[in-house]
Amino acid sequence: MSEQVDDTPIDRGGYDFNAMQAKWRPVWEKLDPFKAKDDGSAERRYALTMFSYPSGDLHMGHGEVFALHDVLARYWFQQGYDVMNPIGWDSFGLPAENAAIKRNEHPATYTYANIETQAESIRRYALSFDWSRRLHTSDPEYYKWTQWLFLQFFERDLAYRKASYVNWCPHDQTVLANEQVVQGRCERCGHEVTKRELTQWYFKTTAYAQRLLDDMDQLQWPEEILLMQRNWIGRSEGAFASFQVEGRDEPIKVFTTRPDTLFGATFMVVAPDAKLAEELVTPEQREAFDEYLKAVKASTEIERLSTEREKTGVFLGSYAVNPVTGERIQIWAADYVLADYGTGAIMAVPGQDTRDWEFAEKFGLPIVRTVQPEEGFDGKAYTGEGPAINSANAEISLDGLPIDEAKTKVIDWLQDKQLGERTINYRLRDWLLSRQRYWGAPIPIIHCPSCGEVPVPEDQLPVELPDLRGAALQPKGVSPLASVREWVEVACPKCGGDAERDTDTMDTFVDSSWYFLRYCSPGYTEGAFDRDAVDRWMPTYQYVGGKEHAVLHLLYARFFTKALHDMGLLNATEPFTRLLNQGQVINEGKAMSKSLGNGVNLGDQLDEFGVDAIRLTMVFAGPPDDDIDWADLSPGGSLRFLQRAWRLAGSVESAVGVDFSAGDLALRKLTHRTVADASELIDSYRFNVMVARVMELVNATRKAIDSGPGAADPAVREATEAVAILLSLVAPYTAEDMWENLGHQPTVAKAGWPTVDPALLVEDSVTCVVQIAGKVKDRLEVAPDISEADLEKLALDSEAVQKALDGRGVRKVIVRAPKLVNIVPA
RNA sequence: GCCAGAGUGGUGGAACGGCAGACACGCCGGCUUUAGGUGCCGGUGCCCUCGGGCGUGCGGGUUCAAGUCCCGCCUCUGGCACCA
């Protein structure tokens, strides 16, 4: 069987999206209407969308985020703001490197070819970007300043090197930051993450933990994202408590959020991979400990994180003394205690902690309840509220106190005895920034045997990447740069002796932590950015991008901005004032993927339906933060609507500049109401409803032409011009064509937002709903300023009401003039 | 396990505590057309004895009035996951 393919062009009543796209693109490129003026002639507004990673051409996700972002940017252009809406590429990173290995070429070849492909697609997509500010993070002119900024952090001890057990991706052969480990897997490639002990570079993000929390109240971000950041930072209030150890001078400090349970601390646990464990293990227990440590190191993060897993551990042979009970307690090592949280050691309180209970039960350690469980409690560890019990010695008694009071009392006592202190602990850890890969900005440090870590002098920046390609980029656990001896070996800038460059590159999230600052003064050569320009534009008014960056880019960028502020480099303390997270584009209920074969190609969609119809489909699909399922949508319907709207422009018979005030009042009112509502809807990101309102206006205008006041009525021109301007935010080609057909010069993008006449927003009659016991019985047309008394009388006199009451008396009448009356019958 | 968010027609989705289902998609009927993947007109929550009755995941509550607020469940999605 063969299928007949009808390739006759569909008659779209003269609407030809291909012709429009071909016609208007060069006109706009010549006019260049979206270049930021930055001359003080209008209020500045910085509109930012997350820049793109150049792996292949644009996909459906780009189509959505760009379409949504452009509604906002174009709206502000229409409103007369001096909008800066820049575009660039986050062009360092692993995919380019992996492609280069496969193709035996330089990562730059793949990277810059994809950038050109994407740039062409973005231009076709008709976005209101200021191309003059374009940047690529892999350009030496850019990463020179990434390196310079790193050195600013280094000089202030905000970048430092330390040895630690770090997250290691065996597939990508590089370390990862905590934020890049998602459910025990590599954020990039999905492989299980293991641990390695390595000396690596860190940014001291923890120094900003509290301010990252405090300043959240300045941000108009989705509550969900703020919450994720709050949880990630993980502030907990508690206390340190010191435990003396037999045969050791220095006591062990533990962090606890439950100092009230100190009397129940029946043993102590340290992280096996913490230094402390090594110090506390006795010769008798050495063999058992070494074996345990080996097993722990071999386990993946996924195994380790599983809460289902039975507790494991080993007795270290050492004993500590509980400071309040004086009991001698065993010290164990177990991997349920984390080396890098708190002090890497805990007091175990099995009576009140589930994990400690499990551990005590398994290894036969003592359990003491120090909080009285509720009546009927028959579980194991009791974590609920209750009065303290078994918590008294000769000097202090907590017995009978509720948890809060017991905490305060015991902390005061500990502080008095110099056995502990009140403290706050954070879950956030420092940002590990070294990567053992090639395609990134080299860390500009020289390691000298006599001088230590020496910064590369500023006049020698950038430290450029040596030319490596193909197999030379193969990951092998150390950076490919390490093999380039002529690049590695340098004279120490301080003493002139033999020294070596740091061979790691920076996490690409460093590049993206300041690109929004570079946009303010592109091409600036005196520094990373021109301070005046940054202070004029920052903070960005609006940021649009995906929520997958909640605790990655969005947290790092906040940290960078605060640190640079403290360095005196800029005024802003937060990078992004308003944040919109768009949802994902999925297909048939699932994320698009090659293996599922459910991918939809953006380019194909644009070929079939045109840019405007696809943009409109994305915007109209639903609230921007919801995921949209392409299978549920109808680009064909969007296209039909655009044709209907477009045909209005060809129908208008009145002349340019006609006095609208003579036009049909009902249509004029609808036009002004629509424009006024559209502003509110855009400000609150309800673009789908905004589009629905434009559809209503189009339908009403069509009706006015066909069966109302007619095509020559000035109100029809007013409405159609408003439609063109409103549509210019979503469907720029169609809008521009309408604008021309209406007799105007390009570009509609700068036509200006229609002025709303407040007098036309006033209704001269309102439909009042009359209910009996909450059920609608009648509708009355009333004046908007009708008095409550008049309205009540009118409602009670209504025939329908009298009939429905059927002789029953009236108990109560609620009047909400002029919209509603509710009568409660007796 | 903990923390968020969400459950509304056949579908995507609208609804300051005040007419549930705007606007679309789809479907049904009609007109135009040689034809339709075009255009136009009408219909479309469910039940009905054509009076009306019932309807926003389930069960309660507050209120003159609840999709919306409160309490308790259920389901789904997302985040975190031994953080002491």
mmCIF file of N, CA, C and O in Angstrom, chain A residues 215-291:
data_model
loop_
_atom_site.group_PDB
_atom_site.id
_atom_site.type_symbol
_atom_site.label_atom_id
_atom_site.label_comp_id
_atom_site.label_asym_id
_atom_site.label_seq_id
_atom_site.Cartn_x
_atom_site.Cartn_y
_atom_site.Cartn_z
ATOM 1 N N ASP A 215 19.603 36.871 52.814
ATOM 2 C CA ASP A 215 19.236 37.749 51.699
ATOM 3 C C ASP A 215 18.143 37.182 50.816
ATOM 4 O O ASP A 215 17.711 37.823 49.859
ATOM 5 N N MET A 216 17.677 35.995 51.135
ATOM 6 C CA MET A 216 16.603 35.423 50.334
ATOM 7 C C MET A 216 15.354 36.282 50.374
ATOM 8 O O MET A 216 14.549 36.250 49.459
ATOM 9 N N ASP A 217 15.218 37.074 51.431
ATOM 10 C CA ASP A 217 13.995 37.885 51.505
ATOM 11 C C ASP A 217 14.012 39.042 50.499
ATOM 12 O O ASP A 217 13.007 39.709 50.313
ATOM 13 N N GLN A 218 15.153 39.274 49.843
ATOM 14 C CA GLN A 218 15.186 40.298 48.793
ATOM 15 C C GLN A 218 14.755 39.733 47.448
ATOM 16 O O GLN A 218 14.668 40.474 46.464
ATOM 17 N N LEU A 219 14.572 38.424 47.375
ATOM 18 C CA LEU A 219 14.403 37.787 46.077
ATOM 19 C C LEU A 219 12.954 37.459 45.780
ATOM 20 O O LEU A 219 12.250 36.917 46.619
ATOM 21 N N GLN A 220 12.538 37.815 44.571
ATOM 22 C CA GLN A 220 11.202 37.423 44.121
ATOM 23 C C GLN A 220 11.366 36.172 43.270
ATOM 24 O O GLN A 220 11.308 36.220 42.054
ATOM 25 N N TRP A 221 11.622 35.084 43.966
ATOM 26 C CA TRP A 221 11.866 33.795 43.316
ATOM 27 C C TRP A 221 10.756 32.829 43.701
ATOM 28 O O TRP A 221 10.126 33.009 44.745
ATOM 29 N N PRO A 222 10.576 31.770 42.899
ATOM 30 C CA PRO A 222 9.589 30.766 43.299
ATOM 31 C C PRO A 222 9.949 30.204 44.676
ATOM 32 O O PRO A 222 11.112 29.911 44.954
ATOM 33 N N GLU A 223 8.965 30.090 45.518
ATOM 34 C CA GLU A 223 9.185 29.614 46.887
ATOM 35 C C GLU A 223 9.894 28.258 46.883
ATOM 36 O O GLU A 223 10.742 27.968 47.722
ATOM 37 N N GLU A 224 9.567 27.457 45.898
ATOM 38 C CA GLU A 224 10.142 26.116 45.764
ATOM 39 C C GLU A 224 11.671 26.167 45.662
ATOM 40 O O GLU A 224 12.375 25.370 46.283
ATOM 41 N N ILE A 225 12.166 27.132 44.895
ATOM 42 C CA ILE A 225 13.613 27.239 44.694
ATOM 43 C C ILE A 225 14.277 27.757 45.962
ATOM 44 O O ILE A 225 15.326 27.258 46.383
ATOM 45 N N LEU A 226 13.668 28.742 46.590
ATOM 46 C CA LEU A 226 14.229 29.271 47.826
ATOM 47 C C LEU A 226 14.293 28.173 48.882
ATOM 48 O O LEU A 226 15.263 28.047 49.626
ATOM 49 N N LEU A 227 13.247 27.369 48.904
ATOM 50 C CA LEU A 227 13.198 26.283 49.873
ATOM 51 C C LEU A 227 14.307 25.269 49.617
ATOM 52 O O LEU A 227 14.969 24.787 50.535
ATOM 53 N N MET A 228 14.531 24.958 48.350
ATOM 54 C CA MET A 228 15.592 24.018 48.017
ATOM 55 C C MET A 228 16.949 24.572 48.447
ATOM 56 O O MET A 228 17.792 23.839 48.965
ATOM 57 N N GLN A 229 17.136 25.867 48.236
ATOM 58 C CA GLN A 229 18.405 26.458 48.666
ATOM 59 C C GLN A 229 18.513 26.445 50.189
ATOM 60 O O GLN A 229 19.572 26.159 50.743
ATOM 61 N N ARG A 230 17.413 26.769 50.840
ATOM 62 C CA ARG A 230 17.412 26.762 52.306
ATOM 63 C C ARG A 230 17.783 25.380 52.837
ATOM 64 O O ARG A 230 18.619 25.240 53.722
ATOM 65 N N ASN A 231 17.170 24.363 52.243
ATOM 66 C CA ASN A 231 17.463 22.991 52.675
ATOM 67 C C ASN A 231 18.898 22.612 52.360
ATOM 68 O O ASN A 231 19.537 21.890 53.120
ATOM 69 N N TRP A 232 19.370 23.088 51.230
ATOM 70 C CA TRP A 232 20.731 22.751 50.827
ATOM 71 C C TRP A 232 21.742 23.382 51.790
ATOM 72 O O TRP A 232 22.729 22.754 52.168
ATOM 73 N N ILE A 233 21.487 24.600 52.163
ATOM 74 C CA ILE A 233 22.375 25.281 53.113
ATOM 75 C C ILE A 233 22.248 24.620 54.491
ATOM 76 O O ILE A 233 23.222 24.484 55.219
ATOM 77 N N GLY A 234 21.045 24.198 54.827
ATOM 78 C CA GLY A 234 20.817 23.342 55.979
ATOM 79 C C GLY A 234 21.324 23.868 57.308
ATOM 80 O O GLY A 234 22.167 23.252 57.953
ATOM 81 N N ARG A 235 20.794 24.992 57.727
ATOM 82 C CA ARG A 235 21.210 25.557 59.005
ATOM 83 C C ARG A 235 20.619 24.743 60.146
ATOM 84 O O ARG A 235 19.419 24.447 60.144
ATOM 85 N N SER A 236 21.426 24.331 61.103
ATOM 86 C CA SER A 236 20.850 23.788 62.335
ATOM 87 C C SER A 236 21.490 24.395 63.565
ATOM 88 O O SER A 236 22.702 24.556 63.631
ATOM 89 N N GLU A 237 20.628 24.702 64.512
ATOM 90 C CA GLU A 237 21.091 25.291 65.767
ATOM 91 C C GLU A 237 21.321 24.176 66.777
ATOM 92 O O GLU A 237 20.540 23.246 66.863
ATOM 93 N N GLY A 238 22.389 24.287 67.510
ATOM 94 C CA GLY A 238 22.679 23.259 68.506
ATOM 95 C C GLY A 238 23.870 23.671 69.336
ATOM 96 O O GLY A 238 24.045 24.854 69.630
ATOM 97 N N ALA A 239 24.679 22.681 69.698
ATOM 98 C CA ALA A 239 25.812 22.980 70.576
ATOM 99 C C ALA A 239 26.955 22.021 70.287
ATOM 100 O O ALA A 239 26.749 20.921 69.778
ATOM 101 N N PHE A 240 28.134 22.479 70.608
ATOM 102 C CA PHE A 240 29.273 21.579 70.688
ATOM 103 C C PHE A 240 29.324 21.054 72.119
ATOM 104 O O PHE A 240 29.005 21.786 73.062
ATOM 105 N N ALA A 241 29.746 19.805 72.263
ATOM 106 C CA ALA A 241 29.996 19.289 73.607
ATOM 107 C C ALA A 241 31.335 18.566 73.578
ATOM 108 O O ALA A 241 31.658 17.894 72.594
ATOM 109 N N SER A 242 32.120 18.729 74.625
ATOM 110 C CA SER A 242 33.447 18.122 74.660
ATOM 111 C C SER A 242 33.426 16.848 75.498
ATOM 112 O O SER A 242 32.872 16.821 76.598
ATOM 113 N N PHE A 243 34.037 15.811 74.966
ATOM 114 C CA PHE A 243 34.154 14.529 75.667
ATOM 115 C C PHE A 243 35.640 14.242 75.887
ATOM 116 O O PHE A 243 36.407 14.235 74.924
ATOM 117 N N GLN A 244 36.013 13.996 77.128
ATOM 118 C CA GLN A 244 37.393 13.601 77.413
ATOM 119 C C GLN A 244 37.617 12.181 76.921
ATOM 120 O O GLN A 244 36.727 11.339 77.006
ATOM 121 N N VAL A 245 38.832 11.934 76.406
ATOM 122 C CA VAL A 245 39.183 10.601 75.934
ATOM 123 C C VAL A 245 40.317 10.060 76.775
ATOM 124 O O VAL A 245 41.281 10.787 77.047
ATOM 125 N N GLU A 246 40.181 8.810 77.184
ATOM 126 C CA GLU A 246 41.228 8.184 78.005
ATOM 127 C C GLU A 246 42.539 8.152 77.233
ATOM 128 O O GLU A 246 42.561 7.757 76.060
ATOM 129 N N GLY A 247 43.596 8.556 77.873
ATOM 130 C CA GLY A 247 44.917 8.495 77.270
ATOM 131 C C GLY A 247 45.137 9.523 76.182
ATOM 132 O O GLY A 247 45.905 9.298 75.263
ATOM 133 N N ARG A 248 44.410 10.625 76.258
ATOM 134 C CA ARG A 248 44.549 11.645 75.203
ATOM 135 C C ARG A 248 44.281 12.995 75.852
ATOM 136 O O ARG A 248 43.329 13.153 76.627
ATOM 137 N N ASP A 249 45.105 13.983 75.541
ATOM 138 C CA ASP A 249 44.942 15.290 76.179
ATOM 139 C C ASP A 249 43.740 16.036 75.634
ATOM 140 O O ASP A 249 42.909 16.566 76.369
ATOM 141 N N GLU A 250 43.682 16.036 74.310
ATOM 142 C CA GLU A 250 42.671 16.864 73.663
ATOM 143 C C GLU A 250 41.310 16.175 73.696
ATOM 144 O O GLU A 250 41.190 15.010 73.298
ATOM 145 N N PRO A 251 40.271 16.847 74.181
ATOM 146 C CA PRO A 251 38.942 16.227 74.170
ATOM 147 C C PRO A 251 38.388 16.172 72.747
ATOM 148 O O PRO A 251 38.867 16.872 71.865
ATOM 149 N N ILE A 252 37.376 15.341 72.539
ATOM 150 C CA ILE A 252 36.695 15.291 71.245
ATOM 151 C C ILE A 252 35.451 16.166 71.337
ATOM 152 O O ILE A 252 34.650 16.045 72.272
ATOM 153 N N LYS A 253 35.329 17.027 70.346
ATOM 154 C CA LYS A 253 34.134 17.874 70.268
ATOM 155 C C LYS A 253 33.120 17.219 69.344
ATOM 156 O O LYS A 253 33.489 16.705 68.283
ATOM 157 N N VAL A 254 31.879 17.220 69.774
ATOM 158 C CA VAL A 254 30.827 16.744 68.873
ATOM 159 C C VAL A 254 29.807 17.855 68.692
ATOM 160 O O VAL A 254 29.654 18.724 69.550
ATOM 161 N N PHE A 255 29.122 17.824 67.548
ATOM 162 C CA PHE A 255 28.008 18.751 67.332
ATOM 163 C C PHE A 255 26.714 17.992 67.555
ATOM 164 O O PHE A 255 26.556 16.860 67.096
ATOM 165 N N THR A 256 25.801 18.614 68.287
ATOM 166 C CA THR A 256 24.490 17.990 68.480
ATOM 167 C C THR A 256 23.391 19.040 68.469
ATOM 168 O O THR A 256 23.585 20.160 68.929
ATOM 169 N N THR A 257 22.237 18.657 67.878
ATOM 170 C CA THR A 257 21.069 19.537 67.956
ATOM 171 C C THR A 257 20.219 19.170 69.165
ATOM 172 O O THR A 257 19.229 19.818 69.439
ATOM 173 N N ARG A 258 20.627 18.121 69.854
ATOM 174 C CA ARG A 258 19.842 17.674 71.008
ATOM 175 C C ARG A 258 20.712 17.580 72.268
ATOM 176 O O ARG A 258 20.824 16.505 72.883
ATOM 177 N N PRO A 259 21.305 18.700 72.678
ATOM 178 C CA PRO A 259 22.127 18.635 73.888
ATOM 179 C C PRO A 259 21.321 18.205 75.116
ATOM 180 O O PRO A 259 21.892 17.701 76.087
ATOM 181 N N ASP A 260 20.006 18.350 75.050
ATOM 182 C CA ASP A 260 19.158 17.942 76.175
ATOM 183 C C ASP A 260 19.246 16.439 76.438
ATOM 184 O O ASP A 260 18.875 15.970 77.500
ATOM 185 N N THR A 261 19.721 15.696 75.434
ATOM 186 C CA THR A 261 19.773 14.233 75.595
ATOM 187 C C THR A 261 21.158 13.752 76.033
ATOM 188 O O THR A 261 21.449 12.560 75.969
ATOM 189 N N LEU A 262 21.995 14.678 76.463
ATOM 190 C CA LEU A 262 23.384 14.346 76.779
ATOM 191 C C LEU A 262 23.505 13.195 77.786
ATOM 192 O O LEU A 262 24.412 12.364 77.690
ATOM 193 N N PHE A 263 22.566 13.118 78.721
ATOM 194 C CA PHE A 263 22.613 12.035 79.719
ATOM 195 C C PHE A 263 22.400 10.669 79.070
ATOM 196 O O PHE A 263 22.741 9.641 79.646
ATOM 197 N N GLY A 264 21.840 10.687 77.854
ATOM 198 C CA GLY A 264 21.574 9.421 77.159
ATOM 199 C C GLY A 264 22.659 9.046 76.171
ATOM 200 O O GLY A 264 22.520 8.071 75.428
ATOM 201 N N ALA A 265 23.764 9.820 76.150
ATOM 202 C CA ALA A 265 24.847 9.529 75.205
ATOM 203 C C ALA A 265 25.642 8.348 75.735
ATOM 204 O O ALA A 265 26.493 8.488 76.609
ATOM 205 N N THR A 266 25.368 7.150 75.200
ATOM 206 C CA THR A 266 25.945 5.932 75.764
ATOM 207 C C THR A 266 27.140 5.407 74.981
ATOM 208 O O THR A 266 27.757 4.434 75.375
ATOM 209 N N PHE A 267 27.414 5.995 73.842
ATOM 210 C CA PHE A 267 28.642 5.693 73.109
ATOM 211 C C PHE A 267 28.910 6.833 72.144
ATOM 212 O O PHE A 267 28.127 7.791 72.068
ATOM 213 N N MET A 268 30.014 6.741 71.440
ATOM 214 C CA MET A 268 30.394 7.806 70.529
ATOM 215 C C MET A 268 30.770 7.174 69.198
ATOM 216 O O MET A 268 31.290 6.065 69.157
ATOM 217 N N VAL A 269 30.468 7.886 68.095
ATOM 218 C CA VAL A 269 30.799 7.361 66.768
ATOM 219 C C VAL A 269 31.544 8.424 65.980
ATOM 220 O O VAL A 269 31.163 9.593 65.995
ATOM 221 N N VAL A 270 32.632 8.002 65.327
ATOM 222 C CA VAL A 270 33.347 8.929 64.443
ATOM 223 C C VAL A 270 33.289 8.383 63.017
ATOM 224 O O VAL A 270 33.116 7.185 62.801
ATOM 225 N N ALA A 271 33.420 9.304 62.073
ATOM 226 C CA ALA A 271 33.433 8.900 60.673
ATOM 227 C C ALA A 271 34.707 8.121 60.392
ATOM 228 O O ALA A 271 35.777 8.540 60.798
ATOM 229 N N PRO A 272 34.621 6.982 59.704
ATOM 230 C CA PRO A 272 35.814 6.156 59.480
ATOM 231 C C PRO A 272 36.855 6.877 58.631
ATOM 232 O O PRO A 272 38.048 6.611 58.772
ATOM 233 N N ASP A 273 36.412 7.782 57.744
ATOM 234 C CA ASP A 273 37.355 8.457 56.868
ATOM 235 C C ASP A 273 37.793 9.807 57.434
ATOM 236 O O ASP A 273 38.400 10.611 56.742
ATOM 237 N N ALA A 274 37.492 10.067 58.710
ATOM 238 C CA ALA A 274 37.978 11.291 59.337
ATOM 239 C C ALA A 274 39.327 11.010 60.005
ATOM 240 O O ALA A 274 39.586 9.878 60.436
ATOM 241 N N LYS A 275 40.141 12.045 60.093
ATOM 242 C CA LYS A 275 41.468 11.913 60.741
ATOM 243 C C LYS A 275 41.336 11.328 62.139
ATOM 244 O O LYS A 275 42.169 10.549 62.604
ATOM 245 N N LEU A 276 40.280 11.764 62.799
ATOM 246 C CA LEU A 276 40.042 11.391 64.180
ATOM 247 C C LEU A 276 40.012 9.876 64.385
ATOM 248 O O LEU A 276 40.556 9.354 65.368
ATOM 249 N N ALA A 277 39.404 9.166 63.442
ATOM 250 C CA ALA A 277 39.295 7.709 63.559
ATOM 251 C C ALA A 277 40.701 7.106 63.585
ATOM 252 O O ALA A 277 41.016 6.228 64.407
ATOM 253 N N GLU A 278 41.521 7.585 62.709
ATOM 254 C CA GLU A 278 42.912 7.136 62.614
ATOM 255 C C GLU A 278 43.628 7.350 63.954
ATOM 256 O O GLU A 278 44.386 6.488 64.417
ATOM 257 N N GLU A 279 43.333 8.465 64.600
ATOM 258 C CA GLU A 279 44.003 8.781 65.864
ATOM 259 C C GLU A 279 43.496 7.935 67.033
ATOM 260 O O GLU A 279 44.230 7.685 67.987
ATOM 261 N N LEU A 280 42.243 7.513 66.941
ATOM 262 C CA LEU A 280 41.629 6.865 68.095
ATOM 263 C C LEU A 280 41.729 5.346 68.074
ATOM 264 O O LEU A 280 41.466 4.686 69.071
ATOM 265 N N VAL A 281 42.114 4.788 66.933
ATOM 266 C CA VAL A 281 42.144 3.340 66.839
ATOM 267 C C VAL A 281 43.335 2.797 67.645
ATOM 268 O O VAL A 281 44.436 3.331 67.601
ATOM 269 N N THR A 282 43.041 1.776 68.448
ATOM 270 C CA THR A 282 44.098 1.193 69.290
ATOM 271 C C THR A 282 44.782 0.080 68.506
ATOM 272 O O THR A 282 44.197 -0.455 67.556
ATOM 273 N N PRO A 283 46.000 -0.285 68.877
ATOM 274 C CA PRO A 283 46.729 -1.338 68.143
ATOM 275 C C PRO A 283 45.919 -2.626 68.035
ATOM 276 O O PRO A 283 45.924 -3.269 66.989
ATOM 277 N N GLU A 284 45.166 -2.975 69.125
ATOM 278 C CA GLU A 284 44.404 -4.230 69.099
ATOM 279 C C GLU A 284 43.318 -4.195 68.020
ATOM 280 O O GLU A 284 42.922 -5.222 67.483
ATOM 281 N N GLN A 285 42.796 -2.999 67.772
ATOM 282 C CA GLN A 285 41.678 -2.886 66.837
ATOM 283 C C GLN A 285 42.125 -2.482 65.436
ATOM 284 O O GLN A 285 41.297 -2.327 64.534
ATOM 285 N N ARG A 286 43.431 -2.292 65.266
ATOM 286 C CA ARG A 286 43.965 -1.778 64.013
ATOM 287 C C ARG A 286 43.519 -2.584 62.794
ATOM 288 O O ARG A 286 43.027 -2.033 61.804
ATOM 289 N N GLU A 287 43.668 -3.896 62.904
ATOM 290 C CA GLU A 287 43.369 -4.741 61.753
ATOM 291 C C GLU A 287 41.885 -4.662 61.357
ATOM 292 O O GLU A 287 41.542 -4.490 60.187
ATOM 293 N N ALA A 288 41.040 -4.725 62.380
ATOM 294 C CA ALA A 288 39.607 -4.653 62.124
ATOM 295 C C ALA A 288 39.231 -3.314 61.498
ATOM 296 O O ALA A 288 38.424 -3.241 60.572
ATOM 297 N N PHE A 289 39.857 -2.267 62.006
ATOM 298 C CA PHE A 289 39.551 -0.927 61.485
ATOM 299 C C PHE A 289 39.988 -0.780 60.034
ATOM 300 O O PHE A 289 39.232 -0.295 59.183
ATOM 301 N N ASP A 290 41.218 -1.208 59.753
ATOM 302 C CA ASP A 290 41.728 -1.068 58.378
ATOM 303 C C ASP A 290 40.838 -1.788 57.383
ATOM 304 O O ASP A 290 40.552 -1.287 56.290
ATOM 305 N N GLU A 291 40.375 -2.956 57.798
ATOM 306 C CA GLU A 291 39.506 -3.729 56.932
ATOM 307 C C GLU A 291 38.194 -2.986 56.680
ATOM 308 O O GLU A 291 37.693 -2.908 55.565
#
